Short mmCIF file of C-alpha atoms and ligand atoms in Angstrom, two decimals:
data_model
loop_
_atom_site.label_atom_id
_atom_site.label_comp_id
_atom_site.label_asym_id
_atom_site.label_seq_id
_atom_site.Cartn_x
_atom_site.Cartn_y
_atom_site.Cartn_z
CA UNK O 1 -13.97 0.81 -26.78
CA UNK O 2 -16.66 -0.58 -24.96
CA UNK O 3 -16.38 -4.62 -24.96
CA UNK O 4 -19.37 -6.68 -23.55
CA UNK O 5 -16.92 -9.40 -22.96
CA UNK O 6 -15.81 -10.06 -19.61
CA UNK O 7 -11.62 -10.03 -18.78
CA UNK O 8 -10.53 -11.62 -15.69
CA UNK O 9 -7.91 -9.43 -13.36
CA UNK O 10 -5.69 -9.91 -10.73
CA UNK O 11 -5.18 -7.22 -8.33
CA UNK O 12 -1.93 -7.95 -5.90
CA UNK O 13 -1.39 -6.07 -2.49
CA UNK O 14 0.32 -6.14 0.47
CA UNK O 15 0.35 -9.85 2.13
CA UNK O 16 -2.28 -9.72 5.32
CA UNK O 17 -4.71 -7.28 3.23
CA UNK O 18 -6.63 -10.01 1.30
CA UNK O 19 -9.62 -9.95 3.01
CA UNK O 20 -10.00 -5.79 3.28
CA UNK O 21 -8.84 -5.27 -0.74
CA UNK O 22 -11.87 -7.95 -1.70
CA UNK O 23 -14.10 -5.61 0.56
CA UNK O 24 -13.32 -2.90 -0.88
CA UNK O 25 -13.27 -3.93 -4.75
CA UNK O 26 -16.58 -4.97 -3.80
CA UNK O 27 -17.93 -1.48 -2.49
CA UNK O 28 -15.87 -0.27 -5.65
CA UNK O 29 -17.84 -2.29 -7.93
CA UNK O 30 -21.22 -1.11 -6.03
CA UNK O 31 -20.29 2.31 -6.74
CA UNK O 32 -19.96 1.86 -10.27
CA UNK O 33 -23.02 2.63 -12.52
CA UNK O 34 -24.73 -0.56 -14.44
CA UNK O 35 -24.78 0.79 -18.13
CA UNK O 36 -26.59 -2.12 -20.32
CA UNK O 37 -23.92 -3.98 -22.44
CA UNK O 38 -21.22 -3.64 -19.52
CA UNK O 39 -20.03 -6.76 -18.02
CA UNK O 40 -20.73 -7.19 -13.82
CA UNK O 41 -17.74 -6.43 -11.72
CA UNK O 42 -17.65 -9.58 -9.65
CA UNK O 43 -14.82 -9.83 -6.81
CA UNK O 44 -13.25 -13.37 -7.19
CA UNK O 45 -11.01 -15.75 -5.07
CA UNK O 46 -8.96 -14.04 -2.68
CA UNK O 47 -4.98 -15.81 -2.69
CA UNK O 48 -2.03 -15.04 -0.74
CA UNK O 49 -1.11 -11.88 -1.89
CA UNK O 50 -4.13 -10.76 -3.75
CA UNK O 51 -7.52 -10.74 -5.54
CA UNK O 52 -8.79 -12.24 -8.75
CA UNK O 53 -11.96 -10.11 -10.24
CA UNK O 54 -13.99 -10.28 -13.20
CA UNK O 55 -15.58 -7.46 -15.45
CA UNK O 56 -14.75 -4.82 -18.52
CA UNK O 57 -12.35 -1.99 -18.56
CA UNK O 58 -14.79 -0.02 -16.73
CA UNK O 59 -14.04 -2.36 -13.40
CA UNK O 60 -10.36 -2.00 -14.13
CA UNK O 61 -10.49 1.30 -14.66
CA UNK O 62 -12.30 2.23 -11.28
CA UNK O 63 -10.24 -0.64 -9.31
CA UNK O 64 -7.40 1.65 -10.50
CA UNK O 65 -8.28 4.89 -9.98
CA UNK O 66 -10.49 4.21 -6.54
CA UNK O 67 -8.47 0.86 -4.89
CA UNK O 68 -6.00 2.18 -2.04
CA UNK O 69 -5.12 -1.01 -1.25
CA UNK O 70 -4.67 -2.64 -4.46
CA UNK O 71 -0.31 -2.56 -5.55
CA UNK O 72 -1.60 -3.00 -9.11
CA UNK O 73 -4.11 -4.41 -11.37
CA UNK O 74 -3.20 -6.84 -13.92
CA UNK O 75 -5.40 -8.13 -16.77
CA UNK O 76 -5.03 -12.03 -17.40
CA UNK O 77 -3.83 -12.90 -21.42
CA UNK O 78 -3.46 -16.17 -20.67
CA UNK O 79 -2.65 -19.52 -18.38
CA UNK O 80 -0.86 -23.20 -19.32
CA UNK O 81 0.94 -25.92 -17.40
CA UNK O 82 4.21 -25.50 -18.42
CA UNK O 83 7.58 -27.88 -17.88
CA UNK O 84 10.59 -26.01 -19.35
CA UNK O 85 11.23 -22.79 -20.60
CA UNK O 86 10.29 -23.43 -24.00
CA UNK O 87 6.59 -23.85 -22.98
CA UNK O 88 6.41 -20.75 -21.46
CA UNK O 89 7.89 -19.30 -24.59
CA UNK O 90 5.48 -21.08 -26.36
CA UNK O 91 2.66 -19.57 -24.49
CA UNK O 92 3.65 -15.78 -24.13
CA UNK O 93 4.67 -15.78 -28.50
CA UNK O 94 1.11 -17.29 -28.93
CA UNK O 95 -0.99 -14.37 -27.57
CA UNK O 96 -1.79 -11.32 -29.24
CA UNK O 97 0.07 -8.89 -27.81
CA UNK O 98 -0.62 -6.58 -30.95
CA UNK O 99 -3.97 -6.63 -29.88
CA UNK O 100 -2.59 -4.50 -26.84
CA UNK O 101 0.36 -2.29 -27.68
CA UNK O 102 2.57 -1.79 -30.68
CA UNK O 103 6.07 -2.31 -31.30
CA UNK O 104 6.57 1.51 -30.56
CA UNK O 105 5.33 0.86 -26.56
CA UNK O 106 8.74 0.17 -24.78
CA UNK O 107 8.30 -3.07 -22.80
CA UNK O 108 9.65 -4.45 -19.52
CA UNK O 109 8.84 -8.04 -18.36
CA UNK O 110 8.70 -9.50 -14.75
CA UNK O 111 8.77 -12.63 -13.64
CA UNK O 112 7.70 -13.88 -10.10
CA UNK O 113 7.63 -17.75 -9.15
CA UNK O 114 6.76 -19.92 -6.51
CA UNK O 115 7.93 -23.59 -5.85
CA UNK O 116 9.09 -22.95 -9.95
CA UNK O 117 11.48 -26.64 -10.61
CA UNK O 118 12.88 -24.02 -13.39
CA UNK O 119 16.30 -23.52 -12.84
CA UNK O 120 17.19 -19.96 -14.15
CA UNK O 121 14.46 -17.42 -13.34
CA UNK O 122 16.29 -14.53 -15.33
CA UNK O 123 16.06 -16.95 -18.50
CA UNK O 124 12.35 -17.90 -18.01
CA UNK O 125 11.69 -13.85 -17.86
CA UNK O 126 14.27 -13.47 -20.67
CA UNK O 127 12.13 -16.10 -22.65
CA UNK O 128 8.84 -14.28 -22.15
CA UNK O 129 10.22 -10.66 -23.02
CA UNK O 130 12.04 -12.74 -26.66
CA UNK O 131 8.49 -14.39 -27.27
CA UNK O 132 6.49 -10.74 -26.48
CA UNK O 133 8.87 -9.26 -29.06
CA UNK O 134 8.84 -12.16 -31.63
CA UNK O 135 5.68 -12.28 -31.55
CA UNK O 136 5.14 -8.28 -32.45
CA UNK O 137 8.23 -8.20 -35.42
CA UNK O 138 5.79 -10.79 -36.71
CA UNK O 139 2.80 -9.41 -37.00
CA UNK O 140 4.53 -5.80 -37.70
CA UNK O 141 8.23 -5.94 -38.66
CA UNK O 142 9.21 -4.36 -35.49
CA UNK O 143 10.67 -5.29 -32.11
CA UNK O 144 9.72 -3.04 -28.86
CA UNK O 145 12.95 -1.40 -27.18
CA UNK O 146 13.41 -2.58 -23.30
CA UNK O 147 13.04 -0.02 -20.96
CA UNK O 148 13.32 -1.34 -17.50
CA UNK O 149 13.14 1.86 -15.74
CA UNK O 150 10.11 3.60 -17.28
CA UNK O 151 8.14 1.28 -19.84
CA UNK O 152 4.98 2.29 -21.54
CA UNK O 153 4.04 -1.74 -20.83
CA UNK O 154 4.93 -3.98 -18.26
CA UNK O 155 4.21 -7.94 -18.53
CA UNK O 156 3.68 -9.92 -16.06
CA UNK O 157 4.58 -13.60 -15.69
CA UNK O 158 3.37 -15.86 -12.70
CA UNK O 159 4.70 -19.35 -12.57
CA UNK O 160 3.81 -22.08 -9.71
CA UNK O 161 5.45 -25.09 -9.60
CA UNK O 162 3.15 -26.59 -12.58
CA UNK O 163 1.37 -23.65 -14.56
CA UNK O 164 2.50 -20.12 -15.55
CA UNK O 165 -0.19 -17.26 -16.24
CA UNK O 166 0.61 -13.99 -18.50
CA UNK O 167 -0.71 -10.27 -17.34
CA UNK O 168 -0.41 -7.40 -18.53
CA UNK O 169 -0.50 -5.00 -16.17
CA UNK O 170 -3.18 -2.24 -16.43
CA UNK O 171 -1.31 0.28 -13.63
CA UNK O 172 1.85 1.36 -14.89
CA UNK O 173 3.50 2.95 -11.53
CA UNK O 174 2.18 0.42 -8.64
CA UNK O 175 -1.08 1.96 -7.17
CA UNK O 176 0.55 3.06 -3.67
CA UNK O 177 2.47 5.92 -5.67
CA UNK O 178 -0.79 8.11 -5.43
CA UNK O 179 0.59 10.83 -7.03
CA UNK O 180 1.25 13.50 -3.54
CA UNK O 181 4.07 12.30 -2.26
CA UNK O 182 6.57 15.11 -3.05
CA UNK O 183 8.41 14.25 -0.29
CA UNK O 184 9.59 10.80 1.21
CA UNK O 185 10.43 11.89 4.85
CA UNK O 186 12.76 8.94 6.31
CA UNK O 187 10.53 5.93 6.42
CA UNK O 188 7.03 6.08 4.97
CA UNK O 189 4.29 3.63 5.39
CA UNK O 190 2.92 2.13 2.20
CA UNK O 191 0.32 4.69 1.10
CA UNK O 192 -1.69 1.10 0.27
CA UNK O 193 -0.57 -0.39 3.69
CA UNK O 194 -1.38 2.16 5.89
CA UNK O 195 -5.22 2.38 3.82
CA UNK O 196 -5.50 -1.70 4.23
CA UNK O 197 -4.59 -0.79 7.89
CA UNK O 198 -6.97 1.98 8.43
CA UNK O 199 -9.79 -0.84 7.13
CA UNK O 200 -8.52 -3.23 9.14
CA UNK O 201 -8.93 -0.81 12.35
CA UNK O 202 -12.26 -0.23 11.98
CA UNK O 203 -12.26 3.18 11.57
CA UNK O 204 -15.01 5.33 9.76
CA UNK O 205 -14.68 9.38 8.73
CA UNK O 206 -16.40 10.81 11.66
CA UNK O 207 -14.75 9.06 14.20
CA UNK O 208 -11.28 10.63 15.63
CA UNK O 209 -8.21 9.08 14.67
CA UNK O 210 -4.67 10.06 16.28
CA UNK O 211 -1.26 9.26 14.79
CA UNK O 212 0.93 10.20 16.90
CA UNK O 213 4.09 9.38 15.04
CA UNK O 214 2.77 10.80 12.07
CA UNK O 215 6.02 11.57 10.20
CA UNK O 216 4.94 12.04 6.58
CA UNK O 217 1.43 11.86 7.34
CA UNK O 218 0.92 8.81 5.53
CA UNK O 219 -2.09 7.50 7.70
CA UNK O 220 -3.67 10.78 8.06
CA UNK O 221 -3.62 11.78 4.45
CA UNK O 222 -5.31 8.67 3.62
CA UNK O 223 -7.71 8.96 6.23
CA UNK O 224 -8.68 12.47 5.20
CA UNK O 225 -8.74 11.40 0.99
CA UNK O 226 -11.25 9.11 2.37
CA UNK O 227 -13.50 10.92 4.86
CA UNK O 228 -13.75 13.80 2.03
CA UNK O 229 -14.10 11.02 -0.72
CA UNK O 230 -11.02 12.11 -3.22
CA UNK O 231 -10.18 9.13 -5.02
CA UNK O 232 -6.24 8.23 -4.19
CA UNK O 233 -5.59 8.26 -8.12
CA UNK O 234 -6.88 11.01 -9.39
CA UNK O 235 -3.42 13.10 -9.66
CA UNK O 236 -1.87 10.34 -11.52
CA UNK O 237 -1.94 8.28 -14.79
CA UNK O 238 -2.09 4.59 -15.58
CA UNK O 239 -0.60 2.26 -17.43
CA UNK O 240 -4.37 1.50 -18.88
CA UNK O 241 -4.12 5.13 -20.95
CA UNK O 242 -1.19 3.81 -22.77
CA UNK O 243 -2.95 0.56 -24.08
CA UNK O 244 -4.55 0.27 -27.27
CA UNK O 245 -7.85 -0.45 -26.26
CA UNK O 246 -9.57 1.32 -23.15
CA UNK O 247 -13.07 2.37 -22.52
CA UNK O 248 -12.01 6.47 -23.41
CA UNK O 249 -15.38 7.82 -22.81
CA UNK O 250 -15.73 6.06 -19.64
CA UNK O 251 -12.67 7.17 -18.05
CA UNK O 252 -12.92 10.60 -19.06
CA UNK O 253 -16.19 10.75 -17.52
CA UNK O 254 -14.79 8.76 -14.50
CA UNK O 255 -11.89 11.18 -14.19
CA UNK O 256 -13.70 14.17 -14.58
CA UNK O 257 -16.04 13.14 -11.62
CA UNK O 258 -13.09 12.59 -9.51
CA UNK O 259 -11.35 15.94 -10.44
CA UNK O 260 -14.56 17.16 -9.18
CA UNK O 261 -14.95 15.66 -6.13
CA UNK O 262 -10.88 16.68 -5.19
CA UNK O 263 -11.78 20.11 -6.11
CA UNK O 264 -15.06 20.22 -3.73
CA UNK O 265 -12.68 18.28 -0.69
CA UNK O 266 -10.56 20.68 -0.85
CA UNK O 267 -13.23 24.05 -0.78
CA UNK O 268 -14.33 21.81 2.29
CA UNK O 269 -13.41 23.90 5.44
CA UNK O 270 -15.41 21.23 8.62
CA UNK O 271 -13.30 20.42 10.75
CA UNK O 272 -11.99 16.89 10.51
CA UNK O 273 -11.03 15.03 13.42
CA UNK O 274 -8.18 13.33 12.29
CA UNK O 275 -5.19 14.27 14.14
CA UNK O 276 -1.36 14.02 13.46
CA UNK O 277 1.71 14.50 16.05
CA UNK O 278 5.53 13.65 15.66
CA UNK O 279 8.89 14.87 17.44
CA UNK O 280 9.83 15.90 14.65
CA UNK O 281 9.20 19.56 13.06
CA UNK O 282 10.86 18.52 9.56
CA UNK O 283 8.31 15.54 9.28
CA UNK O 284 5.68 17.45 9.86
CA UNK O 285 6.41 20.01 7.89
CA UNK O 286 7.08 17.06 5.28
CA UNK O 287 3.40 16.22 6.44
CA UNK O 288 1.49 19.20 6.03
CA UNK O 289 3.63 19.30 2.38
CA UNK O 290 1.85 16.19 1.24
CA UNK O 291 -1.28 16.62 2.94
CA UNK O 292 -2.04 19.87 0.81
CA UNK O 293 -0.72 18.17 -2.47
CA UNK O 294 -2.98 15.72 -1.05
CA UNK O 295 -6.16 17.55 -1.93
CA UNK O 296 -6.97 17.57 2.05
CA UNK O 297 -7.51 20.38 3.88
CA UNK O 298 -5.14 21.40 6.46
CA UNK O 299 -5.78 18.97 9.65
CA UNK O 300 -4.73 19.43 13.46
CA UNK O 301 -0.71 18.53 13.30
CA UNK O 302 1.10 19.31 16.69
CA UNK O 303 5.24 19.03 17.37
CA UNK O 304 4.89 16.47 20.57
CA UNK O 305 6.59 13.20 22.18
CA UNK O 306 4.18 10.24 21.66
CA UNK O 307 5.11 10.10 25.82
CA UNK O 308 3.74 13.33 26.47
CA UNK O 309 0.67 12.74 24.19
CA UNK O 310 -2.93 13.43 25.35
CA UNK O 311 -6.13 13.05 23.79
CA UNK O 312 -6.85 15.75 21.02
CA UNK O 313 -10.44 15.16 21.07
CA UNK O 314 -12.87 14.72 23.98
CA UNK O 315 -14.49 11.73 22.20
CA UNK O 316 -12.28 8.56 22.29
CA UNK O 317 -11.77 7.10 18.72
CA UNK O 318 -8.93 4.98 16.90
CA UNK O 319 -5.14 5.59 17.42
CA UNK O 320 -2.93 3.66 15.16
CA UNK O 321 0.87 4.49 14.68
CA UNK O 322 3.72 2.81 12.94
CA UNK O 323 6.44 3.90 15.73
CA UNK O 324 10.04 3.86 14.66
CA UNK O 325 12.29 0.53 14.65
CA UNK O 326 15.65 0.07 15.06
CA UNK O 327 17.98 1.14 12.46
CA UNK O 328 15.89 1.96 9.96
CA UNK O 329 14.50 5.30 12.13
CA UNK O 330 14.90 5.46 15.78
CA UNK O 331 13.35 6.43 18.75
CA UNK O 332 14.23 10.00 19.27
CA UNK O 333 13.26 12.49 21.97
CA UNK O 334 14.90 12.94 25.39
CA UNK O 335 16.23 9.74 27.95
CA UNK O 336 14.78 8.58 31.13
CA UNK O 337 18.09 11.25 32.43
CA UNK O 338 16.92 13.97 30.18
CA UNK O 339 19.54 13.51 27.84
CA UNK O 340 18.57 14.26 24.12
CA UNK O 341 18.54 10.89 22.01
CA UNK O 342 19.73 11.79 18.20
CA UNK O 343 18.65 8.71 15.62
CA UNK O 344 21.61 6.27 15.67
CA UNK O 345 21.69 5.92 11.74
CA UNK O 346 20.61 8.59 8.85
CA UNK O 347 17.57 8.61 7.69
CA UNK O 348 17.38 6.17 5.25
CA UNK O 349 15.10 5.64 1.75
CA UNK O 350 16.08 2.44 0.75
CA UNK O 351 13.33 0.77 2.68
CA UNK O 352 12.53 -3.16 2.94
CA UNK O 353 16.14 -3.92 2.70
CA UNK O 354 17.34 -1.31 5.30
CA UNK O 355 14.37 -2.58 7.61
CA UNK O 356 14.68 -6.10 7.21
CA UNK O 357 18.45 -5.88 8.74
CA UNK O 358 17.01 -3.83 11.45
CA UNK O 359 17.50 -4.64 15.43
CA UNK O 360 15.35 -2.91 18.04
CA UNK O 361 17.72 -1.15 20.67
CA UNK O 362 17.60 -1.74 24.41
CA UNK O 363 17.21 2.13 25.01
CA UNK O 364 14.04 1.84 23.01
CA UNK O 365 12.42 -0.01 25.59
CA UNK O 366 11.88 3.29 27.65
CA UNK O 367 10.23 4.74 25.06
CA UNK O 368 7.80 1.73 24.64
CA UNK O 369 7.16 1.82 28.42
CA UNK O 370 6.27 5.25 28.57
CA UNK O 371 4.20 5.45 25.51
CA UNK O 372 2.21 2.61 27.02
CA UNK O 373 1.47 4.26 30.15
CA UNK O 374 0.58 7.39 27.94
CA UNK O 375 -1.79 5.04 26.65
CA UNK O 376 -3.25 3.64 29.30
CA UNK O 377 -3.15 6.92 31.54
CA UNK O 378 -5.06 9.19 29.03
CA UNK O 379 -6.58 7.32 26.67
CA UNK O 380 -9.44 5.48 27.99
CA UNK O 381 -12.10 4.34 25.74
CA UNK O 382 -9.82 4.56 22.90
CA UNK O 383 -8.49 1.19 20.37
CA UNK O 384 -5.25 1.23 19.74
CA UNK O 385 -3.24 -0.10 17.01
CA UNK O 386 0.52 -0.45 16.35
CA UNK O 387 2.42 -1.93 13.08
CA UNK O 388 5.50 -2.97 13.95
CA UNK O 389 7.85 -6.15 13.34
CA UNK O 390 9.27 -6.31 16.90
CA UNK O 391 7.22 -8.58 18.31
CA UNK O 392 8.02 -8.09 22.05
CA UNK O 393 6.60 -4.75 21.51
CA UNK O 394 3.95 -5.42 23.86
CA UNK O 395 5.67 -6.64 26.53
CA UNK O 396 7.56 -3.21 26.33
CA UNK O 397 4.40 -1.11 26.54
CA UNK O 398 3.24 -3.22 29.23
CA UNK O 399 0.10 -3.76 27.48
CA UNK O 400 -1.69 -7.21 26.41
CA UNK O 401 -2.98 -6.87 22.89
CA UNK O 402 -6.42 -7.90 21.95
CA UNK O 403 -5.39 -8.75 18.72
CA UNK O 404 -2.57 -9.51 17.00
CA UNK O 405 -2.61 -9.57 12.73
CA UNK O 406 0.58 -10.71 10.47
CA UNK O 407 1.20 -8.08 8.00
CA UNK O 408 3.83 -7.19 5.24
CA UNK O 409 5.55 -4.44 4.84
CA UNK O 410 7.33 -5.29 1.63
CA UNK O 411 9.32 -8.25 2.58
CA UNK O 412 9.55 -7.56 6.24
CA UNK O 413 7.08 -9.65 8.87
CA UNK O 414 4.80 -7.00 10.80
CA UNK O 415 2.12 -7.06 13.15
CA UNK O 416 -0.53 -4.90 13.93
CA UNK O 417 -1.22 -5.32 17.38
CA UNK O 418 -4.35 -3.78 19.01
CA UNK O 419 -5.05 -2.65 22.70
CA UNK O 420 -8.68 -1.85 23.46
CA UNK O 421 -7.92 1.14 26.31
CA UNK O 422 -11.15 0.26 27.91
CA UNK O 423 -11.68 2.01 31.05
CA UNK O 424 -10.77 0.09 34.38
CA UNK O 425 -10.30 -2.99 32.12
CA UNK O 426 -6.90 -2.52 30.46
CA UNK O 427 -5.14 -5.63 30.75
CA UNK O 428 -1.69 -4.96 31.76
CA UNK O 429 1.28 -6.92 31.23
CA UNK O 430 2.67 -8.84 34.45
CA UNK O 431 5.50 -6.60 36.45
CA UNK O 432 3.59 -3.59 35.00
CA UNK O 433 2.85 -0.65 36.87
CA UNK O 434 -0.86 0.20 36.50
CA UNK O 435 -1.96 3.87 35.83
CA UNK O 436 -1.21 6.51 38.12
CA UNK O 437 -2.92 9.22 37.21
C1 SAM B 1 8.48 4.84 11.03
S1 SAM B 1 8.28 6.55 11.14
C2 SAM B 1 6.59 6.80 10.83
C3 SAM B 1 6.35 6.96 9.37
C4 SAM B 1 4.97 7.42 9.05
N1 SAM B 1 3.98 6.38 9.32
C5 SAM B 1 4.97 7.83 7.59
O1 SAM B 1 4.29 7.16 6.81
O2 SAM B 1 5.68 8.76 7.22
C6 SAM B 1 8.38 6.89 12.85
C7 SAM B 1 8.14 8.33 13.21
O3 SAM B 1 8.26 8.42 14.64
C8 SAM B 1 8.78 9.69 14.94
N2 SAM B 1 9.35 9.66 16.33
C9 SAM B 1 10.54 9.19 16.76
N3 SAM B 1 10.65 9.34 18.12
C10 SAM B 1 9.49 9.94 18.53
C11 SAM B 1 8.98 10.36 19.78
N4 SAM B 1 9.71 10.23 20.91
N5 SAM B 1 7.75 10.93 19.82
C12 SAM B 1 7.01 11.09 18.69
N6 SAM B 1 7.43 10.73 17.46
C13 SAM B 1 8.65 10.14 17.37
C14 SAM B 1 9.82 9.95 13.87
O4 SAM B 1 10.09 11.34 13.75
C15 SAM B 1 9.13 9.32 12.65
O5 SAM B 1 8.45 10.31 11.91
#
């Protein structure tokens, strides 16, 4: 189905990324063909948290398949003040959700709220999921079975303090889960973070990036999907393919020419200069796992301490690392004494929650020290940037930052700070020592 009417979408990411996601829905949209009768893709309002954009299943279909920094994209049913619960049930048993999915589709409904007055969030959601399913025994005779953990449709409910607005969500599996991830390693980076990052760096295929605390090899793998243009969806499936109505013909011709251009990256055998390094031989083994189911061809990946790190490439480019923090991974590699340093917890995989608790150690301030001299020894000419949620972080490397920019990571404060190594003007911290060497 091709529909010449316009829906309006929603696409949510990663708090911080606002700015970079409306970017790069609007190269998306650029990219798209203009085939007469297709509504414009235009990129709307930018809001805390995400995007709104306008267009027909062909823009949600490419925002999907071609957004790495998008969490989801959600198509908009409808939008009311509200004042109790029974308003919003009101609302969500009004639409036509038979339009969309049948009672056979298992359903799960969310609910997110800011400033709500409502008292019970679990009701309101409750409310919306008994009005989806009213609504469908209505029209058909049949209720849709719950099925929190793997639905065939998810709704969406957004409530301020004053007006709620129904989606239905067009993704299935948020966007980040690009399909190559086989393995987790300890504590990866957003696949949709570390791209918004990688925007927000500057950084452009042909220019060398480092990370030199690779682990899983989340910003590399990105970095190479996009230098050898593989789209970071085209191993997976959307919640879109389950709907009703879709433009078919449009995504099999969009998912052909991405199947294509995976199989061409990875016959590619240049040389990229994208580099990878970790302490750790089990990450990077994890890394070179994911950067092959990746569709990437095998990059530079080296078994080093970020404080023994040197430039991989003659030409000075972008480093950017997400270096461990506190209990959630930690600093390992050997002591100012030479003693080995073993990670004080497991490796954990229950993210956000595990990393909001977490405390930097003391004994990580070494390691910050010396990786700042590494950086300001050897890497002149070179920007560098660092996500982390400690916030005296540069004060430990010794380093001013030039910039400093508040990101999430789930629920978990970050910043991305960013030292520009120029040569004889790197501004050091006072009661640093300056480069040696
Ligand atoms: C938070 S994780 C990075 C996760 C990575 N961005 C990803 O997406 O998988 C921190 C990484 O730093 C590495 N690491 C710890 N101590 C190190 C050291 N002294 N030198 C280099 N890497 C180190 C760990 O092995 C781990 O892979």
């Amino acid at each position: 189905m091709s529909s010449p009417t316009p829906f309006d979408f929603f696409a949510p990411c990663p708090r911080g990324l606002e700015a970079v996601l409306a970017a790069e829905l609007a190269e998306i949209a650029q990219g798209l063909p203009g085939a007469a009768g297709t509504p414009p893709f235009e990129v709307g309002a930018q809001v805390p948290g995400g995007v709104h954009f306008r267009g027909g299943w062909t823009a949600a279909m490419a925002a999907n398949l071609h957004s790495r920094i998008a969490s989801r994209v959600l198509l908009k049913i409808a939008e009311r003040a509200y004042r109790g619960e029974q308003d919003i049930y009101a609302l969500a048993a009004e639409q036509p959700w038979e339009r969309w999915f049948s009672a056979n589709e298992t359903l799960r409904v969310d609910l997110t709220a800011i400033k709500s007055p409502l008292r019970s969030l679990e009701f309101a959601t409750l409310r919306v999921k008994d009005a989806v399913c009213d609504r469908l025994r209505s029209v058909s005779g049949a209720r849709p079975s719950i099925d929190t953990a793997q639905p065939d449709v998810r709704v969406f409910a957004f409530l301020t303090a004053t007006v709620c607005t129904l989606y239905l969500d067009t993704s299935g599996e948020p966007l980040f889960k690009r399909g190559w991830r086989l393995d987790k390693g300890a504590a990866p980076l957003r696949e949709n973070l570390a791209a918004g990052i990688l925007r927000l760096t500057g950084w452009t295929p042909g220019a060398p990036l480092y990370d030199p605390m690779c682990g899983s090899g989340t910003f590399i793998a990105e970095a190479a999907q996009i230098a050898l243009g593989v789209a970071p969806g085209v191993e997976r499936r959307f919640g879109f393919e389950k709907l009703k109505q879709y433009d078919v013909s449009a995504w099999q011709t969009m998912k052909v020419a991405a199947l294509d251009a995976k199989r061409r990256a990875g016959a590619n055998k240049a040389d990229l200069p994208i580099f990878g390094s970790d302490i750790s031989g089990d990450m990077l083994d994890k890394a070179r796992t994911n950067l092959a189911r990746a569709g990437v061809p095998s990059l530079w990946l080296k078994q080093l301490d970020a404080r023994a790190i040197v430039p991989p490439t003659g030409e000075p480019g972008i480093l950017v690392a997400n270096p461990p923090y506190g209990e959630r991974i930690a600093v390992r590699g050997r002591g100012p004494r030479g003693e080995v340093r073993e990670p004080r917890h497991a490796s954990r995989d229950d993210g956000e929650q595990a990393f909001s608790r977490a405390q930097p150690d003391a004994a990580d301030g070494e390691f910050f020290r010396a990786f700042g001299d590494a950086l300001k020894q050897r890497f002149t000419g070179w920007r560098a940037f660092v996500l982390t949620a400690d916030r005296s972080l540069p004060g430990q490397m010794r380093l001013r930052e030039s910039t400093k920019t508040p990101l999430f990571n789930g629920a978990l404060e970050c910043r991305l700070f960013r030292f520009d190594l120029v040569a004889g003007s790197v501004k050091a911290r006072p009661g640093s020592q300056e480069p040696q060497g």
